[in-house]
Coordinates of C-alpha atoms in Angstrom, one line a residue:
M2 CA 11.7 2.3 3.4
T3 CA 7.5 0.8 4.0
P4 CA -3.6 -6.1 2.5
S5 CA -6.0 -9.0 0.2
P6 CA -6.0 -7.1 -3.1
A7 CA -9.3 -6.7 -5.0
P8 CA -9.7 -8.3 -8.3
A9 CA -8.0 -6.5 -11.2
A10 CA -11.3 -5.9 -13.0
A11 CA -12.9 -4.0 -10.2
P12 CA -10.6 -1.0 -10.1
A13 CA -10.8 -0.7 -13.9
D14 CA -14.6 -0.8 -13.8
A15 CA -14.6 1.8 -11.0
R16 CA -12.2 4.0 -13.0
G17 CA -14.4 3.7 -16.1
G18 CA -17.5 4.6 -14.1
D19 CA -15.8 7.6 -12.5
N20 CA -14.5 8.8 -15.8
R21 CA -18.0 8.5 -17.4
F22 CA -19.5 10.5 -14.5
A23 CA -16.8 13.2 -14.8
I24 CA -17.4 13.5 -18.6
Q25 CA -21.2 13.9 -18.1
C26 CA -20.5 16.6 -15.4
E27 CA -18.2 18.5 -17.8
V28 CA -20.7 18.3 -20.7
L29 CA -23.4 19.8 -18.5
R30 CA -21.0 22.6 -17.4
L31 CA -20.3 23.4 -21.0
S32 CA -24.0 23.4 -21.9
I33 CA -24.9 26.1 -19.3
R34 CA -21.9 28.4 -19.8
P35 CA -22.8 32.1 -20.2
L36 CA -23.5 33.1 -23.9
G37 CA -24.0 36.9 -23.5
P38 CA -22.8 38.1 -26.9
V39 CA -24.4 35.2 -28.7
L40 CA -27.8 35.7 -26.9
L41 CA -27.7 39.4 -27.9
V42 CA -27.1 38.6 -31.6
Q43 CA -29.8 36.0 -31.6
Y44 CA -32.3 38.3 -30.0
L45 CA -31.6 41.1 -32.5
L46 CA -32.1 38.6 -35.3
N47 CA -35.4 37.5 -33.7
C48 CA -36.4 41.2 -33.6
G49 CA -35.7 41.5 -37.3
V50 CA -37.8 38.4 -38.1
A51 CA -40.7 39.7 -35.9
A52 CA -40.5 43.1 -37.6
L53 CA -40.5 41.4 -41.1
F54 CA -43.6 39.4 -40.3
A55 CA -45.3 42.2 -38.5
W56 CA -45.0 44.3 -41.7
Q57 CA -45.9 41.4 -44.1
F58 CA -48.5 39.5 -42.0
S59 CA -49.7 40.4 -38.5
P60 CA -48.2 43.0 -36.0
V61 CA -50.1 41.4 -33.1
R62 CA -48.9 37.8 -33.8
A63 CA -45.4 39.1 -34.3
L64 CA -45.4 41.0 -30.9
V65 CA -46.8 37.9 -29.1
W66 CA -44.0 35.8 -30.5
L67 CA -41.4 38.5 -29.7
A68 CA -42.7 38.6 -26.2
L69 CA -42.2 34.9 -25.8
V70 CA -38.7 35.1 -27.2
T71 CA -37.9 38.1 -24.9
G72 CA -39.1 36.1 -21.9
V73 CA -36.9 33.1 -22.6
T74 CA -33.9 35.3 -23.4
V75 CA -34.2 37.1 -20.1
M76 CA -34.5 33.6 -18.4
R77 CA -31.4 32.3 -20.0
G78 CA -29.4 35.5 -19.8
F79 CA -30.2 36.8 -16.3
F80 CA -31.3 33.6 -14.5
P81 CA -28.8 30.9 -15.5
Q82 CA -29.0 27.4 -14.1
R83 CA -26.9 26.9 -11.0
L84 CA -25.1 23.6 -10.7
P85 CA -24.5 21.8 -7.4
E86 CA -20.9 21.5 -6.2
P87 CA -19.7 18.9 -5.9
F88 CA -21.7 16.7 -8.2
T89 CA -23.2 13.4 -7.0
P90 CA -24.9 10.9 -9.3
A91 CA -28.3 12.0 -8.0
S92 CA -27.6 15.7 -8.3
L93 CA -26.2 15.3 -11.8
R94 CA -29.4 13.5 -13.0
A95 CA -31.6 16.3 -11.4
A96 CA -29.4 19.0 -13.1
Q97 CA -29.7 17.3 -16.4
R98 CA -33.5 17.1 -16.2
L99 CA -33.6 20.8 -15.3
H100 CA -31.3 21.7 -18.1
T101 CA -33.4 19.7 -20.6
L102 CA -36.6 21.4 -19.4
R103 CA -35.0 24.9 -19.7
T104 CA -33.7 24.1 -23.2
A105 CA -37.1 22.8 -24.3
I106 CA -38.8 26.0 -23.1
W107 CA -36.2 28.1 -24.9
E108 CA -36.6 26.3 -28.3
L109 CA -40.4 25.9 -28.0
A110 CA -40.7 29.6 -27.7
H111 CA -38.7 30.1 -30.9
G112 CA -40.5 27.2 -32.6
L113 CA -43.9 28.7 -31.9
A114 CA -43.1 31.1 -34.8
G115 CA -44.1 28.2 -37.0
V116 CA -47.7 28.7 -35.7
L117 CA -47.9 32.4 -34.8
L118 CA -46.2 33.7 -37.9
F119 CA -47.7 31.2 -40.4
N120 CA -49.8 32.9 -43.1
P121 CA -52.1 30.3 -44.7
E122 CA -52.8 32.6 -47.6
R123 CA -49.3 33.4 -48.8
A124 CA -47.1 30.6 -50.0
D125 CA -44.1 32.9 -50.2
L126 CA -44.3 33.8 -46.5
Q127 CA -44.8 30.2 -45.6
L128 CA -41.7 29.2 -47.5
L129 CA -39.8 32.1 -46.0
L130 CA -40.8 31.1 -42.5
G131 CA -39.8 27.5 -43.1
L132 CA -36.4 28.5 -44.3
I133 CA -35.9 30.9 -41.4
L134 CA -36.7 28.2 -38.8
M135 CA -34.5 25.6 -40.6
G136 CA -31.7 28.2 -40.5
M137 CA -32.3 28.7 -36.8
T138 CA -32.1 25.0 -36.3
L139 CA -28.8 24.8 -38.2
S140 CA -27.3 27.8 -36.3
S141 CA -28.5 26.9 -32.8
A142 CA -28.3 23.1 -32.8
F143 CA -24.7 23.1 -31.5
S144 CA -24.9 26.2 -29.3
V145 CA -28.1 25.6 -27.3
S146 CA -26.6 22.6 -25.5
F147 CA -24.0 19.8 -25.6
Y148 CA -26.2 17.4 -23.7
T149 CA -27.6 15.0 -26.4
P150 CA -31.2 14.5 -25.1
A151 CA -31.6 18.2 -24.5
T152 CA -30.3 19.1 -28.0
Q153 CA -32.4 16.5 -29.8
L154 CA -35.5 17.7 -28.0
A155 CA -34.7 21.3 -28.8
I156 CA -34.4 20.6 -32.5
T157 CA -37.7 18.7 -32.4
L158 CA -39.5 21.5 -30.6
L159 CA -38.0 24.2 -33.0
L160 CA -39.1 22.4 -36.2
A161 CA -42.2 20.4 -35.2
P162 CA -44.6 23.4 -35.1
V163 CA -43.8 24.6 -38.6
I164 CA -43.7 21.1 -40.0
V165 CA -47.2 20.2 -38.5
T166 CA -48.7 23.6 -39.6
G167 CA -47.1 23.3 -43.1
L168 CA -48.5 19.8 -43.6
W169 CA -51.9 20.9 -42.3
L170 CA -52.4 24.4 -43.7
G171 CA -49.6 25.0 -46.1
A172 CA -49.5 25.3 -49.9
P173 CA -48.0 22.4 -51.9
V174 CA -44.6 24.0 -51.9
M175 CA -44.7 24.4 -48.1
M176 CA -45.8 20.8 -47.7
A177 CA -42.7 19.8 -49.6
V178 CA -40.6 22.0 -47.3
A179 CA -42.3 20.4 -44.3
V180 CA -41.3 16.9 -45.6
I181 CA -37.7 18.3 -46.0
G182 CA -38.0 19.5 -42.4
I183 CA -38.7 16.0 -41.3
G184 CA -35.6 14.8 -43.0
L185 CA -33.6 17.7 -41.6
T186 CA -34.8 16.8 -38.1
A187 CA -33.6 13.2 -38.5
M188 CA -30.3 14.3 -39.9
M189 CA -29.8 16.8 -37.1
W190 CA -30.5 14.1 -34.5
K191 CA -27.7 12.0 -35.9
L192 CA -25.3 14.9 -36.3
V193 CA -26.0 15.9 -32.7
A194 CA -25.4 12.4 -31.4
D195 CA -22.1 12.1 -33.4
H196 CA -21.0 15.6 -32.3
S197 CA -21.8 14.8 -28.7
R198 CA -19.9 11.5 -28.8
Q199 CA -16.8 13.2 -30.3
L200 CA -17.1 15.9 -27.6
E201 CA -17.3 13.3 -24.9
E202 CA -14.2 11.5 -26.3
N203 CA -12.3 14.8 -26.3
I204 CA -13.3 15.6 -22.8
G205 CA -12.4 12.0 -21.8
L206 CA -8.9 12.4 -23.4
R207 CA -8.4 15.7 -21.6
L208 CA -9.5 14.2 -18.3
N209 CA -7.3 11.2 -18.7
E210 CA -4.4 13.6 -19.6
R211 CA -5.1 15.6 -16.4
T212 CA -5.4 12.4 -14.4
L213 CA -2.1 11.1 -15.7
R214 CA -0.5 14.5 -15.0
E215 CA -1.8 14.5 -11.5
Q216 CA -0.7 10.9 -11.0
A217 CA 2.7 11.8 -12.3
L218 CA 2.9 14.7 -9.9
A219 CA 1.7 12.6 -7.0
G220 CA 4.2 9.9 -7.9
L221 CA 7.0 12.5 -8.0
R222 CA 5.9 13.9 -4.6
A223 CA 5.7 10.3 -3.2
S224 CA 9.1 9.6 -4.7
E225 CA 10.6 12.7 -3.1
Q226 CA 9.0 11.8 0.2
A227 CA 10.2 8.2 0.0
Q228 CA 13.7 9.5 -0.9
A229 CA 13.6 11.8 2.1
E230 CA 12.4 9.0 4.3
R231 CA 15.1 6.7 2.9
L232 CA 17.7 9.3 3.6
R233 CA 16.5 9.8 7.1
F234 CA 16.4 6.0 7.6
F235 CA 20.0 5.5 6.4
S236 CA 21.2 8.5 8.3
A237 CA 19.8 7.1 11.5
A238 CA 21.1 3.6 10.7
N239 CA 24.5 5.1 9.9
H240 CA 24.5 6.9 13.3
D241 CA 23.6 3.8 15.2
L242 CA 25.9 1.5 13.2
R243 CA 28.9 3.8 13.8
Q244 CA 28.5 3.8 17.5
P245 CA 29.3 0.1 18.1
V246 CA 31.9 0.2 15.3
M247 CA 33.6 3.1 17.0
A248 CA 33.4 1.3 20.4
I249 CA 34.9 -1.8 18.9
G250 CA 37.8 0.2 17.3
L251 CA 38.6 2.1 20.4
Q252 CA 38.3 -1.0 22.7
A253 CA 40.5 -3.0 20.3
E254 CA 43.2 -0.3 20.5
V255 CA 42.8 -0.2 24.3
L256 CA 43.2 -4.0 24.4
R257 CA 46.3 -3.8 22.2
Q258 CA 48.0 -1.3 24.4
Q259 CA 47.0 -3.3 27.6
L260 CA 48.5 -6.4 26.2
Q261 CA 51.6 -4.5 25.1
H262 CA 52.1 -3.0 28.5
G263 CA 51.2 -6.1 30.6
T264 CA 48.1 -4.6 32.2
D265 CA 46.5 -6.7 34.9
S266 CA 43.9 -9.3 34.0
A267 CA 40.9 -7.6 35.5
A268 CA 41.4 -4.5 33.2
V269 CA 41.9 -6.7 30.2
Q270 CA 38.7 -8.7 31.0
H271 CA 36.8 -5.4 31.4
T272 CA 38.0 -4.3 27.9
V273 CA 37.0 -7.7 26.4
A274 CA 33.5 -7.4 28.0
S275 CA 33.1 -4.0 26.4
L276 CA 34.1 -5.4 23.1
S277 CA 31.5 -8.1 23.5
R278 CA 28.8 -5.6 24.3
A279 CA 29.6 -3.5 21.3
Q280 CA 29.6 -6.6 19.1
Q281 CA 26.2 -7.7 20.4
A282 CA 24.8 -4.2 19.8
L283 CA 26.1 -4.2 16.3
E284 CA 24.7 -7.7 15.7
G285 CA 21.3 -6.7 17.0
L286 CA 21.1 -3.7 14.7
T287 CA 22.2 -5.6 11.6
N288 CA 19.7 -8.3 12.3
Q289 CA 16.9 -5.7 12.5
L290 CA 18.0 -4.0 9.4
L291 CA 18.1 -7.3 7.6
E292 CA 14.6 -8.1 8.8
I293 CA 13.3 -4.8 7.5
G294 CA 14.9 -5.4 4.2
R295 CA 13.3 -8.8 3.9
I296 CA 9.9 -7.5 4.8
E297 CA 10.0 -4.7 2.3
A298 CA 11.4 -7.0 -0.4
A299 CA 8.6 -9.5 0.3
V300 CA 11.1 -12.3 0.4
D301 CA 9.0 -14.4 2.7
P302 CA 5.5 -14.8 1.1
L303 CA 2.6 -15.1 3.5
R304 CA 1.0 -18.5 3.9
P305 CA -2.2 -18.1 5.9
A306 CA -3.3 -21.1 7.9
G307 CA -5.0 -21.9 11.2
V308 CA -2.6 -21.0 14.0
A309 CA -3.2 -22.2 17.6
L310 CA -2.5 -19.1 19.7
A311 CA -2.2 -20.6 23.1
P312 CA 1.0 -22.8 22.4
L313 CA 2.6 -19.9 20.5
L314 CA 2.0 -17.4 23.4
H315 CA 3.2 -19.9 26.0
E316 CA 6.4 -20.6 24.0
L317 CA 7.1 -16.8 23.8
A318 CA 6.5 -16.5 27.5
R319 CA 8.9 -19.4 28.2
Q320 CA 11.6 -17.9 26.1
A321 CA 11.3 -14.5 27.9
G322 CA 12.2 -16.4 31.1
E323 CA 12.2 -15.3 34.7
G324 CA 8.5 -15.7 35.0
R325 CA 8.0 -12.1 33.8
V326 CA 5.3 -12.9 31.2
A327 CA 1.9 -14.2 32.0
V328 CA -0.5 -15.7 29.4
R329 CA -4.2 -15.6 29.3
C330 CA -5.6 -17.3 26.2
P331 CA -8.5 -19.7 25.5
A332 CA -7.4 -23.2 24.6
D333 CA -9.6 -23.1 21.4
A334 CA -8.2 -19.8 20.1
I335 CA -7.2 -20.6 16.5
A336 CA -6.6 -17.6 14.2
W337 CA -6.4 -17.6 10.4
T338 CA -3.0 -15.8 9.6
D339 CA 0.6 -16.4 8.7
A340 CA 2.3 -18.1 11.6
V341 CA 5.8 -16.8 10.9
A342 CA 4.8 -13.2 10.5
L343 CA 2.5 -13.4 13.6
R344 CA 5.3 -14.8 15.7
R345 CA 7.6 -11.9 14.6
V346 CA 4.9 -9.3 15.5
L347 CA 4.4 -10.8 18.9
S348 CA 8.1 -11.2 19.6
N349 CA 8.8 -7.6 18.8
L350 CA 5.9 -6.3 20.9
L351 CA 6.9 -8.6 23.8
D352 CA 10.5 -7.5 23.6
N353 CA 9.4 -3.8 23.6
A354 CA 7.2 -4.4 26.6
L355 CA 9.9 -6.1 28.6
K356 CA 12.5 -3.5 27.7
F357 CA 10.4 -0.6 29.0
T358 CA 9.0 -2.4 32.0
P359 CA 11.8 -2.4 34.6
R360 CA 9.5 -3.8 37.3
G361 CA 6.3 -5.8 37.1
R362 CA 5.0 -8.3 34.6
V363 CA 3.9 -8.4 31.0
M364 CA 0.7 -10.1 30.0
L365 CA -0.1 -11.8 26.6
A366 CA -3.9 -11.9 26.5
V367 CA -6.4 -13.2 23.9
R368 CA -10.2 -12.9 24.0
A369 CA -12.9 -13.6 21.5
R370 CA -14.6 -10.8 19.6
R371 CA -17.6 -10.7 17.3
R372 CA -16.9 -9.6 13.8
P373 CA -20.0 -9.8 11.6
A374 CA -18.1 -9.1 8.4
A375 CA -15.8 -12.1 8.9
A376 CA -16.6 -15.4 7.3
T377 CA -16.8 -17.1 10.7
G378 CA -18.4 -14.2 12.5
R379 CA -15.6 -14.4 15.1
A380 CA -12.2 -12.8 15.7
W381 CA -9.5 -13.0 18.3
R382 CA -8.3 -9.8 20.0
V383 CA -4.6 -10.2 20.9
E384 CA -3.1 -7.8 23.5
V385 CA 0.4 -7.2 24.9
R386 CA 0.0 -5.4 28.2
D387 CA 2.7 -4.0 30.3
S388 CA 3.0 -1.9 33.5
G389 CA 6.0 0.1 32.3
I390 CA 6.8 3.7 31.8
G391 CA 3.9 4.4 29.4
I392 CA 3.7 6.7 26.4
A393 CA 2.3 10.2 26.3
A394 CA -0.5 10.9 23.9
E395 CA 1.5 13.3 21.8
S396 CA 4.2 10.6 21.3
Q397 CA 2.0 7.6 20.4
A398 CA 1.7 8.5 16.7
R399 CA 5.5 8.2 16.2
V400 CA 6.4 5.2 18.2
F401 CA 6.0 3.0 15.1
D402 CA 8.4 5.2 13.1
D403 CA 12.0 4.0 12.3
F404 CA 14.6 4.7 15.0
E405 CA 12.0 6.3 17.3
Q406 CA 12.3 5.6 21.0
V407 CA 10.2 7.3 23.7
G408 CA 12.2 7.8 26.9
N409 CA 15.6 7.1 25.3
V410 CA 16.6 10.4 23.8
E411 CA 20.2 9.7 24.8
R412 CA 20.1 6.7 22.4
N413 CA 21.2 4.2 25.0
L414 CA 21.9 1.0 23.0
Q415 CA 20.9 -1.1 25.9
H416 CA 17.3 -0.1 25.1
G417 CA 17.6 -1.1 21.5
H418 CA 17.6 1.0 18.3
G419 CA 13.9 1.9 17.9
L420 CA 13.2 -0.6 15.1
G421 CA 11.1 -3.2 16.9
L422 CA 7.8 -1.4 16.5
A423 CA 8.8 -0.2 13.0
I424 CA 9.1 -3.9 12.1
V425 CA 5.7 -4.5 13.7
R426 CA 4.2 -1.7 11.5
R427 CA 5.6 -3.3 8.4
L428 CA 4.5 -6.8 9.3
A429 CA 1.0 -5.6 10.3
G430 CA 0.7 -4.0 6.9
Q431 CA 1.5 -7.3 5.2
L432 CA -1.0 -9.2 7.4
G433 CA -3.7 -6.6 6.9
I434 CA -4.1 -5.9 10.6
E435 CA -3.9 -2.6 12.5
V436 CA -2.0 -2.4 15.8
A437 CA -3.7 -0.1 18.2
L438 CA -2.0 1.5 21.2
R439 CA -3.6 2.6 24.5
S440 CA -1.2 4.1 27.0
A441 CA -0.6 6.8 29.6
P442 CA 2.7 7.9 31.3
G443 CA 3.4 5.8 34.3
R444 CA 0.5 3.5 33.7
G445 CA 1.9 1.1 31.2
S446 CA 0.9 0.4 27.6
V447 CA -1.5 -2.0 25.7
F448 CA -0.7 -2.9 22.1
S449 CA -3.6 -4.8 20.5
F450 CA -4.8 -6.1 17.2
E451 CA -7.5 -8.5 15.9
L452 CA -7.1 -11.7 13.9
P453 CA -9.9 -13.5 12.1
A454 CA -10.8 -16.8 13.6
A455 CA -10.1 -19.9 11.5
R456 CA -13.1 -21.6 10.0
P457 CA -14.3 -24.7 11.8
G458 CA -12.5 -27.7 10.5
A459 CA -9.7 -25.7 8.9
A460 CA -6.3 -27.4 9.0
T461 CA -4.4 -26.1 12.0
V462 CA -0.7 -25.8 12.2
P463 CA 1.3 -24.8 15.3
G464 CA 3.2 -21.6 15.4
P465 CA 6.6 -21.7 13.7
A466 CA 8.9 -24.0 15.3
P467 CA 11.1 -21.9 17.6
S468 CA 14.8 -22.3 17.4
V469 CA 15.7 -24.8 20.0
A470 CA 17.9 -23.1 22.6
M471 CA 20.8 -25.5 23.4
A472 CA 21.5 -26.1 27.0
A473 CA 24.1 -24.0 28.7
P474 CA 27.5 -25.7 28.5
D475 CA 28.3 -27.7 31.6
A476 CA 31.0 -25.9 33.6
D477 CA 32.8 -29.2 33.9
A478 CA 32.4 -30.2 30.3
V479 CA 35.7 -30.0 28.4
L480 CA 36.2 -30.3 24.7
R481 CA 38.5 -33.2 23.8
P482 CA 41.8 -31.9 22.5
G483 CA 42.3 -32.9 18.8
L484 CA 38.6 -32.9 18.0
A485 CA 38.6 -32.7 14.2
V486 CA 36.4 -29.9 12.9
L487 CA 35.7 -29.3 9.1
V488 CA 35.3 -25.6 8.4
V489 CA 34.1 -24.7 4.9
E490 CA 34.2 -20.8 4.7
D491 CA 35.2 -18.7 1.7
N492 CA 35.7 -15.5 3.7
I493 CA 39.4 -15.5 4.8
V494 CA 38.9 -13.2 7.8
V495 CA 36.0 -15.4 9.2
A496 CA 37.9 -18.6 8.4
D497 CA 41.0 -17.3 10.2
S498 CA 38.9 -16.2 13.2
L499 CA 37.2 -19.6 13.5
S500 CA 40.6 -21.4 13.1
A501 CA 42.1 -19.3 15.8
L502 CA 39.3 -20.0 18.3
L503 CA 39.3 -23.7 17.5
R504 CA 43.0 -23.9 18.0
H505 CA 42.7 -22.0 21.2
W506 CA 40.4 -24.7 22.4
Q507 CA 43.1 -27.2 21.3
L508 CA 40.9 -28.6 18.5
A509 CA 42.0 -29.6 15.0
P510 CA 40.3 -27.4 12.4
R511 CA 40.4 -28.4 8.7
I512 CA 39.8 -25.2 6.7
Y513 CA 38.6 -25.2 3.1
A514 CA 37.3 -22.4 0.9
S515 CA 34.7 -24.3 -1.2
A516 CA 32.5 -27.4 -1.1
A517 CA 34.3 -29.0 -4.0
E518 CA 37.7 -28.5 -2.3
A519 CA 36.4 -30.0 1.0
L520 CA 34.8 -33.0 -0.7
A521 CA 38.0 -33.7 -2.7
L522 CA 40.7 -33.1 -0.1
A523 CA 39.2 -33.7 3.4
D524 CA 39.4 -37.0 5.1
L525 CA 35.7 -37.2 6.0
D526 CA 36.0 -40.4 8.0
A527 CA 38.3 -38.6 10.5
I528 CA 36.0 -35.5 10.8
D529 CA 34.0 -35.1 14.1
A530 CA 32.0 -32.0 13.2
A531 CA 31.4 -29.8 10.1
L532 CA 30.7 -26.1 10.0
C533 CA 29.3 -25.2 6.6
D534 CA 28.9 -21.7 5.4
I535 CA 25.7 -21.6 3.3
R536 CA 26.9 -19.2 0.6
L537 CA 29.9 -20.8 -1.0
P538 CA 31.5 -20.3 -4.4
G539 CA 31.0 -23.0 -7.0
A540 CA 28.3 -25.4 -7.9
F541 CA 27.5 -26.5 -4.3
N542 CA 26.3 -24.3 -1.5
G543 CA 26.6 -25.1 2.2
I544 CA 23.2 -27.0 2.2
A545 CA 24.2 -29.2 -0.7
L546 CA 27.6 -29.8 1.0
A547 CA 25.8 -30.8 4.2
E548 CA 23.7 -33.3 2.4
R549 CA 26.7 -34.9 0.8
L550 CA 28.5 -35.0 4.1
A551 CA 25.4 -36.6 5.8
Q552 CA 25.2 -39.2 3.1
R553 CA 28.9 -40.2 3.6
K554 CA 28.8 -40.0 7.4
P555 CA 25.3 -40.1 8.9
T556 CA 26.5 -39.6 12.5
L557 CA 28.4 -36.4 11.6
T558 CA 27.4 -33.3 13.6
I559 CA 26.7 -30.6 11.0
A560 CA 26.1 -26.9 11.6
L561 CA 24.9 -24.5 8.8
I562 CA 26.3 -21.0 9.2
S563 CA 25.0 -17.9 7.6
A564 CA 24.2 -14.2 8.2
D565 CA 20.8 -14.9 6.8
I566 CA 19.3 -17.8 8.6
T567 CA 15.6 -17.9 7.6
E568 CA 12.7 -19.8 9.1
A569 CA 12.9 -22.2 6.2
T570 CA 16.6 -22.8 6.9
Q571 CA 15.9 -23.5 10.6
Q572 CA 13.1 -25.9 9.7
L573 CA 15.3 -27.7 7.2
A574 CA 18.1 -28.0 9.8
A575 CA 15.7 -29.3 12.5
A576 CA 14.3 -31.8 10.1
R577 CA 17.7 -33.2 9.1
G578 CA 19.1 -33.1 12.7
W579 CA 21.5 -30.3 11.9
H580 CA 22.2 -27.0 13.7
A581 CA 21.8 -23.5 12.3
L582 CA 24.0 -20.8 13.5
R583 CA 23.6 -17.1 12.6
K584 CA 26.6 -15.0 11.8
P585 CA 28.3 -13.6 13.8
V586 CA 28.5 -16.9 15.6
Q587 CA 28.7 -16.7 19.4
P588 CA 31.6 -18.7 20.9
D589 CA 29.2 -20.3 23.4
D590 CA 26.8 -21.5 20.7
L591 CA 29.7 -22.9 18.7
R592 CA 31.0 -24.7 21.8
R593 CA 27.6 -26.3 22.5
V594 CA 27.6 -27.7 18.9
L595 CA 31.1 -29.1 19.4
L596 CA 30.1 -30.6 22.7
R597 CA 27.2 -32.3 21.0
A598 CA 29.5 -33.7 18.4
Q599 CA 31.9 -34.9 21.1
Q600 CA 29.0 -36.7 22.9
T601 CA 27.8 -38.2 19.6
Q602 CA 31.2 -39.6 18.8
A603 CA 31.6 -41.0 22.3
S604 CA 28.3 -42.8 22.0

């Protein structure tokens, strides 16, 4: 159960750059790996070459060359290059330069045989030396390094001395061999480049395979964690759902027995009140679960716009009632955000503050902040401050979790279900804001977040239109007996319950299970009010039915009824002059609608 995305090309480029960097690091690691047995065999072969030319040409020159080879062999065997860990682009470039230098020294020492062991007087020894150095080139080209610049430089330094000396001092046959050496150098350069490219492709494939495997494992772990979170969520939801359901079942049995045994009216009224409280708790939980489902399913897309904060905060304070909420907000505070989501965030934070502040007031405060990174350079910091029980530091990290309530370990449903801040966390994630908490036990809490300021001249819309609270029914107002009420509801249990309540009020319900049936059979001219369930079977839903009814009888009072009354539905109903009632419909709300219908018909 769980901000603006970057362009699609950027992650791909970043991944490509990271992959190239990782390949270069792996190539360098392969190039400096220990080669103990190979170095030993190469050194013994070099000793043999030195002995051969010491016998046939010059012991001193042979010993000088062997000393050079011994020095670089000791360097490579006993003083290997150490790589930085972890690599950075700068350290990688430095390591590549050092590796190229060490490789150049290694091969230059071997290549100097083309000068030190070159005998200008004997063509056979010249030819032998040229063939030996070409053989060295072929044998070491792919073992000295896998880094292309280092390998190509090594080949050049190994063959260049004998090629230059052969062209300058060599016999004709040696000159021919030197020309062949030039061609061999060019060919080896191309082979090295092709081999290195193939090696990098293989390393890339291996890295991609490892990355995919790691991603698969990470996805599996995330799935397992999500499954565990989902199980915990539904276990907690199941626990809190069963409590009011159990209370309703027990109280219904108590009521049945009280009625059966003629229990006094006061006891019956107490049982009915208990039933009502359990029903309200169940409704509150189902509404919150529905809201979480809508957020996670992204049913309501965000529509950023300029939102005037002062009217929105004053409206929320007015709805809280009893003068418990104070507002401090600049008149020019206009934020760039989604009005509906912002209202839901503030409503839940305000409800949480009031719930855990038994005495004192709650303040909704807004102040300007500088935000250099923002397009306008300004932001608005919104705070919900309370003087309630406060939250200990060790508990602050989990107050945004599902079904978490600090100070309500007994799970008293009068304090809610611990989902309000979980809804805030989800909505904040959608809006790309971070809700911060500052609190201490006994000293209240401050929940705060920042919103970017709207650009000057940006179109400003008010906060989402609140559902208009209908006035409390007048104690002397009486529904006229016989008021005709059209009820279009396909759920038999709900239809029977509505019918029973309307008949108890001495009204005349007309019950139909579909829009087509109501339009075909009902005497619409005699109808005073219509209650239309939105989700109806057939071609017409409740909204389409309401439009047909309004066309036939413009003065008809219409109420849309659904368990899923969205902001869009409320706005549509307000625009058409209809009412919107969320299931389970409260009798007082239904009575207000019918009193409005009665007043309309009387006028």
